[in-house]
Amino acid sequence: MLEATPKEIVERKALRINPAKTCQPIGAMYAALGIHGCLPNSHGSQGCCSFHKSHLTRHYREPIMAATSAFTEGSSVFGGGGNLKQALTTIFTVYNPDMVAVSTTCLSETIGDDLPTFIRQARESGAVPEGKYVIHANTPSYVGSHVTGWSNMTKAMVTYLSAKTETPNNKLNIIPGYVEPSDVRAVKQLVTQMGIDAIVFPDTSDVVDTPKTGDFQMYPKGGTPIPDLIDTGNSTATLALGNFTSEAAATALQNKCQVPSRVLDLPIGLRATDRFVQALIEFSDVTPPESLNDDRGRLVDVMTDMQQYLYRKRVAVYGDPDQVISATEFLVDCGMLPVYVITGSPVGKRFEERVKDILKDTVPDAVVAANADLFYLHQLIKNEPVDLLLGNEYGKYIGRDEDIPIVRFGFPILDRVGHSYFPTACYWGGIYLLSNICNTLLERLDRDAPDELFELVR
Ligand code: SF4
């Protein structure tokens, strides 16, 4: 597997090995799927679109519907305006979506395709029928990551659609971040539990986790309705969950429609969920029901019950920045030691400062790095091992080579099931994530226990 990874760490500037991220349009495509009746269109070659679709299909185990502008050699040289017009004509004629969300690729960005002009020309030529929408996001993959792509497409929803009228809707906007459909569902359930009316966008629940009915649905019942997206401009406030995924859209909405916003961490773990609930209380003037206090109490109970197995366990956390930040705080609250905290997304000092602040009292010498890769993480582990890996599937090679258990968390997970159905967000999600962590550690304890310590009760 990775036997050749050397222990000696040398500075690398131009090369990433086993990067802990993927390309921008994947995130943009996933965000676009969170609009009801929307067909994403990848503006570039068919190969890019195939990769984006197959990556999402493998993670969610659902057929991902998306179209492509299908560049040829000619469009690669002379521009893809004609291809986009043809693509929109075909898409609206054959697939009849309510909206097409176009994301660019490395190729169309490199040749400098002017998407706003192309879309305007397509509309003027009649390629876009009356009452249908086309939005776009610039998503070059040589900058950012899939996280940036999600953020850019979510921001595009605001810049193209949000509108302020004279009639406030007395709703809260919630931007849930690049999370599983199960997490969006958990956020919606918590908000409903508190009796709050909210517009959650984008909403991939009931889109990439649809039940098997025997009928093919090109546009599943989920996704934020387009009228709701337009109505976000009339909301009381916006809660953006996840600094690196949701802030851009919330700020755009504030600037465009004067909807005040607050950026919070993803509500993964106890304290991050507490802060989310607190913000909901402040913006909606509601009192949490007893059932929510009970949910919180159950999470605290699991954390307390499992202390003895969690205490001072060394963990390597890696993946998308928003998930990693909240997970790090949760691990600390559980008594664990996140000694290596890595994201592949190039989010720089802001990420590093935030994580270091979380760790300053418990693991002040932790290695925290943005724009890093799993090769570097492996080198760190070779020098000083950890008890657990917490991150996406790509860490399984490190786990196998170093004999370290891995709890799969984040994106992508292509070799296990359940992540789209069981949330890690909110109090119940915290219980699920923690029981995964505990059970993985207990499994390892049993595996390594000599006969005299192979206990029936743990
Ligand atoms: S060429 Fe760029 S956009 Fe296309 S798959 Fe590769 S990284 Fe992604």
Short mmCIF file of N, CA and C in Angstrom, two decimals, residues 327-383:
data_model
loop_
_atom_site.label_atom_id
_atom_site.label_comp_id
_atom_site.label_asym_id
_atom_site.label_seq_id
_atom_site.Cartn_x
_atom_site.Cartn_y
_atom_site.Cartn_z
N ALA A 327 -15.76 18.82 14.40
CA ALA A 327 -15.37 17.51 14.94
C ALA A 327 -14.25 17.68 15.96
N THR A 328 -13.32 18.57 15.68
CA THR A 328 -12.20 18.79 16.61
C THR A 328 -12.73 19.26 17.97
N GLU A 329 -13.66 20.20 17.93
CA GLU A 329 -14.22 20.70 19.19
C GLU A 329 -14.97 19.58 19.93
N PHE A 330 -15.68 18.77 19.17
CA PHE A 330 -16.45 17.67 19.79
C PHE A 330 -15.51 16.65 20.44
N LEU A 331 -14.42 16.32 19.74
CA LEU A 331 -13.46 15.35 20.28
C LEU A 331 -12.86 15.86 21.58
N VAL A 332 -12.53 17.14 21.60
CA VAL A 332 -11.98 17.74 22.82
C VAL A 332 -13.00 17.63 23.95
N ASP A 333 -14.25 17.93 23.66
CA ASP A 333 -15.30 17.85 24.67
C ASP A 333 -15.49 16.42 25.18
N CYS A 334 -15.12 15.45 24.36
CA CYS A 334 -15.23 14.05 24.77
C CYS A 334 -13.98 13.56 25.48
N GLY A 335 -13.00 14.44 25.67
CA GLY A 335 -11.79 14.06 26.39
C GLY A 335 -10.69 13.51 25.50
N MET A 336 -10.86 13.59 24.19
CA MET A 336 -9.87 13.03 23.28
C MET A 336 -8.85 14.10 22.86
N LEU A 337 -7.79 13.66 22.21
CA LEU A 337 -6.72 14.56 21.83
C LEU A 337 -6.55 14.59 20.30
N PRO A 338 -7.15 15.57 19.63
CA PRO A 338 -6.92 15.69 18.18
C PRO A 338 -5.51 16.24 17.95
N VAL A 339 -4.56 15.36 17.68
CA VAL A 339 -3.16 15.79 17.59
C VAL A 339 -2.77 16.23 16.18
N TYR A 340 -3.46 15.71 15.17
CA TYR A 340 -3.23 16.16 13.80
C TYR A 340 -4.57 16.57 13.20
N VAL A 341 -4.66 17.80 12.74
CA VAL A 341 -5.92 18.30 12.19
C VAL A 341 -5.61 18.92 10.82
N ILE A 342 -6.12 18.27 9.79
CA ILE A 342 -5.68 18.57 8.42
C ILE A 342 -6.90 18.81 7.52
N THR A 343 -6.82 19.82 6.68
CA THR A 343 -7.78 19.91 5.58
C THR A 343 -7.02 20.09 4.27
N GLY A 344 -7.55 19.53 3.21
CA GLY A 344 -6.92 19.70 1.91
C GLY A 344 -7.33 21.00 1.24
N SER A 345 -8.43 21.57 1.68
CA SER A 345 -8.90 22.82 1.06
C SER A 345 -7.95 23.96 1.42
N PRO A 346 -7.68 24.82 0.44
CA PRO A 346 -6.74 25.91 0.69
C PRO A 346 -7.42 27.07 1.42
N VAL A 347 -7.74 26.86 2.69
CA VAL A 347 -8.50 27.88 3.43
C VAL A 347 -7.62 28.65 4.42
N GLY A 348 -6.34 28.27 4.47
CA GLY A 348 -5.32 29.09 5.10
C GLY A 348 -5.45 29.37 6.58
N LYS A 349 -4.99 30.56 6.92
CA LYS A 349 -4.80 30.92 8.32
C LYS A 349 -6.09 30.90 9.13
N ARG A 350 -7.17 31.27 8.50
CA ARG A 350 -8.44 31.36 9.23
C ARG A 350 -8.80 30.00 9.83
N PHE A 351 -8.60 28.95 9.04
CA PHE A 351 -8.86 27.60 9.53
C PHE A 351 -7.88 27.24 10.64
N GLU A 352 -6.62 27.51 10.39
CA GLU A 352 -5.59 27.10 11.34
C GLU A 352 -5.76 27.82 12.68
N GLU A 353 -6.08 29.10 12.60
CA GLU A 353 -6.25 29.87 13.85
C GLU A 353 -7.45 29.37 14.64
N ARG A 354 -8.51 29.06 13.92
CA ARG A 354 -9.74 28.58 14.60
C ARG A 354 -9.47 27.26 15.31
N VAL A 355 -8.82 26.33 14.61
CA VAL A 355 -8.57 25.01 15.21
C VAL A 355 -7.59 25.15 16.38
N LYS A 356 -6.55 25.96 16.18
CA LYS A 356 -5.57 26.13 17.26
C LYS A 356 -6.22 26.74 18.50
N ASP A 357 -7.18 27.63 18.27
CA ASP A 357 -7.89 28.23 19.40
C ASP A 357 -8.68 27.15 20.16
N ILE A 358 -9.30 26.23 19.42
CA ILE A 358 -10.05 25.15 20.07
C ILE A 358 -9.11 24.26 20.89
N LEU A 359 -7.89 24.08 20.38
CA LEU A 359 -6.97 23.11 20.98
C LEU A 359 -5.99 23.73 21.99
N LYS A 360 -6.05 25.05 22.17
CA LYS A 360 -4.97 25.71 22.90
C LYS A 360 -4.79 25.20 24.34
N ASP A 361 -5.87 24.78 24.97
CA ASP A 361 -5.75 24.34 26.37
C ASP A 361 -5.52 22.84 26.51
N THR A 362 -5.86 22.08 25.47
CA THR A 362 -5.77 20.62 25.60
C THR A 362 -4.64 20.01 24.79
N VAL A 363 -4.46 20.47 23.56
CA VAL A 363 -3.38 19.93 22.72
C VAL A 363 -2.64 21.10 22.07
N PRO A 364 -1.93 21.90 22.88
CA PRO A 364 -1.32 23.12 22.31
C PRO A 364 -0.28 22.83 21.23
N ASP A 365 0.30 21.62 21.24
CA ASP A 365 1.33 21.32 20.23
C ASP A 365 0.77 20.52 19.05
N ALA A 366 -0.55 20.51 18.88
CA ALA A 366 -1.16 19.79 17.75
C ALA A 366 -0.66 20.36 16.42
N VAL A 367 -0.55 19.49 15.42
CA VAL A 367 -0.19 19.95 14.08
C VAL A 367 -1.50 20.27 13.34
N VAL A 368 -1.65 21.52 12.94
CA VAL A 368 -2.87 21.95 12.25
C VAL A 368 -2.46 22.52 10.90
N ALA A 369 -3.05 22.02 9.83
CA ALA A 369 -2.61 22.49 8.51
C ALA A 369 -3.76 22.52 7.51
N ALA A 370 -3.86 23.63 6.78
CA ALA A 370 -4.77 23.71 5.63
C ALA A 370 -3.95 23.50 4.36
N ASN A 371 -4.65 23.20 3.26
CA ASN A 371 -3.98 22.96 1.99
C ASN A 371 -2.94 21.85 2.12
N ALA A 372 -3.21 20.89 2.98
CA ALA A 372 -2.28 19.78 3.22
C ALA A 372 -2.80 18.54 2.50
N ASP A 373 -2.07 17.46 2.61
CA ASP A 373 -2.52 16.23 1.95
C ASP A 373 -2.34 15.03 2.89
N LEU A 374 -2.86 13.89 2.45
CA LEU A 374 -2.83 12.71 3.32
C LEU A 374 -1.44 12.07 3.37
N PHE A 375 -0.59 12.37 2.40
CA PHE A 375 0.80 11.93 2.45
C PHE A 375 1.48 12.56 3.67
N TYR A 376 1.25 13.85 3.85
CA TYR A 376 1.81 14.57 5.01
C TYR A 376 1.24 14.00 6.31
N LEU A 377 -0.06 13.76 6.30
CA LEU A 377 -0.67 13.18 7.51
C LEU A 377 -0.04 11.82 7.82
N HIS A 378 0.19 11.04 6.79
CA HIS A 378 0.81 9.73 6.99
C HIS A 378 2.21 9.88 7.59
N GLN A 379 2.95 10.85 7.10
CA GLN A 379 4.30 11.08 7.63
C GLN A 379 4.25 11.45 9.12
N LEU A 380 3.29 12.31 9.46
CA LEU A 380 3.15 12.70 10.88
C LEU A 380 2.86 11.46 11.72
N ILE A 381 1.97 10.62 11.22
CA ILE A 381 1.57 9.42 11.97
C ILE A 381 2.74 8.44 12.07
N LYS A 382 3.56 8.36 11.04
CA LYS A 382 4.73 7.49 11.09
C LYS A 382 5.69 7.93 12.19
N ASN A 383 5.76 9.24 12.40
CA ASN A 383 6.65 9.75 13.44
C ASN A 383 6.06 9.58 14.84
#
